[in-house]
PDB file of C-alpha atoms in Angstrom:
ATOM      1  CA  MET P 441      -0.174  -0.071   0.024  1.00 48.00           C
ATOM      2  CA  ALA P 442       2.709   2.419   0.831  1.00 53.00           C
ATOM      3  CA  ARG P 443       4.902   1.304  -1.972  1.00 53.00           C
ATOM      4  CA  SER P 444       2.062   2.040  -4.502  1.00 51.00           C
ATOM      5  CA  SER P 445       1.373   5.597  -3.119  1.00 49.00           C
ATOM      6  CA  ILE P 446       5.032   6.189  -3.434  1.00 51.00           C
ATOM      7  CA  ILE P 447       4.947   5.066  -7.011  1.00 52.00           C
ATOM      8  CA  ALA P 448       1.967   7.537  -7.677  1.00 52.00           C
ATOM      9  CA  ASP P 449       3.718  10.384  -5.960  1.00 56.00           C
ATOM     10  CA  PRO P 450       6.112  11.882  -8.672  1.00 55.00           C
ATOM     11  CA  ARG P 451       3.060  12.224 -11.135  1.00 53.00           C
ATOM     12  CA  ASN P 452       1.103  14.181  -8.605  1.00 55.00           C
ATOM     13  CA  LEU P 453       4.024  16.421  -7.780  1.00 59.00           C
ATOM     14  CA  HIS P 454       4.146  18.093 -11.188  1.00 57.00           C
ATOM     15  CA  VAL P 455       2.721  21.424 -10.784  1.00 56.00           C
ATOM     16  CA  ARG P 456       2.599  23.949 -13.573  1.00 59.00           C
ATOM     17  CA  PRO P 457       3.908  27.578 -12.543  1.00 61.00           C
ATOM     18  CA  GLY P 458       1.214  29.847 -11.428  1.00 61.00           C
ATOM     19  CA  GLU P 459      -1.344  26.743 -11.190  1.00 57.00           C
ATOM     20  CA  PRO P 460      -2.855  26.246  -7.895  1.00 58.00           C
ATOM     21  CA  ALA P 461      -1.956  22.850  -6.145  1.00 58.00           C
ATOM     22  CA  ASP P 462      -5.589  22.338  -5.483  1.00 63.00           C
ATOM     23  CA  SER P 463      -6.882  22.876  -8.814  1.00 72.00           C
ATOM     24  CA  PRO P 464      -9.648  20.495 -10.117  1.00 78.00           C
ATOM     25  CA  ALA P 465      -7.296  19.326 -12.963  1.00 78.00           C
ATOM     26  CA  LEU P 466      -4.628  18.172 -10.479  1.00 74.00           C
ATOM     27  CA  ARG P 467      -7.083  16.797  -8.005  1.00 77.00           C
ATOM     28  CA  GLN P 468      -8.408  14.627 -10.842  1.00 81.00           C
ATOM     29  CA  ILE P 469      -4.946  13.482 -11.785  1.00 79.00           C
ATOM     30  CA  PHE P 470      -4.111  12.694  -8.212  1.00 78.00           C
ATOM     31  CA  LEU P 471      -7.323  10.733  -7.771  1.00 80.00           C
ATOM     32  CA  ARG P 472      -6.788   8.888 -11.071  1.00 80.00           C
ATOM     33  CA  ALA P 473      -2.959   8.005 -10.324  1.00 78.00           C
ATOM     34  CA  ARG P 474      -4.298   6.697  -6.731  1.00 76.00           C
ATOM     35  CA  SER P 475      -6.741   4.440  -8.189  1.00 77.00           C
ATOM     36  CA  LEU P 476      -4.276   3.173 -10.874  1.00 71.00           C
ATOM     37  CA  SER P 477      -1.841   2.419  -7.762  1.00 65.00           C
ATOM     38  CA  TRP P 478      -4.610   0.228  -6.281  1.00 67.00           C
ATOM     39  CA  THR P 479      -4.899  -1.954  -9.504  1.00 64.00           C
ATOM     40  CA  TRP P 480      -1.105  -2.359  -9.347  1.00 62.00           C
ATOM     41  CA  LEU P 481      -1.470  -4.204  -5.971  1.00 57.00           C
ATOM     42  CA  PRO P 482      -1.353  -8.143  -6.256  1.00 57.00           C
TER      43      PRO P 482
END
């Protein structure tokens, strides 16, 4: 569980300059990456 969250992290940390970290687009990317990380679990 912890390993999958670490794998999904770098993707979520990409923030464009001037874009708020809590923007809907980044939130959607974060949720999508987190749901993908769950499918990677055996």
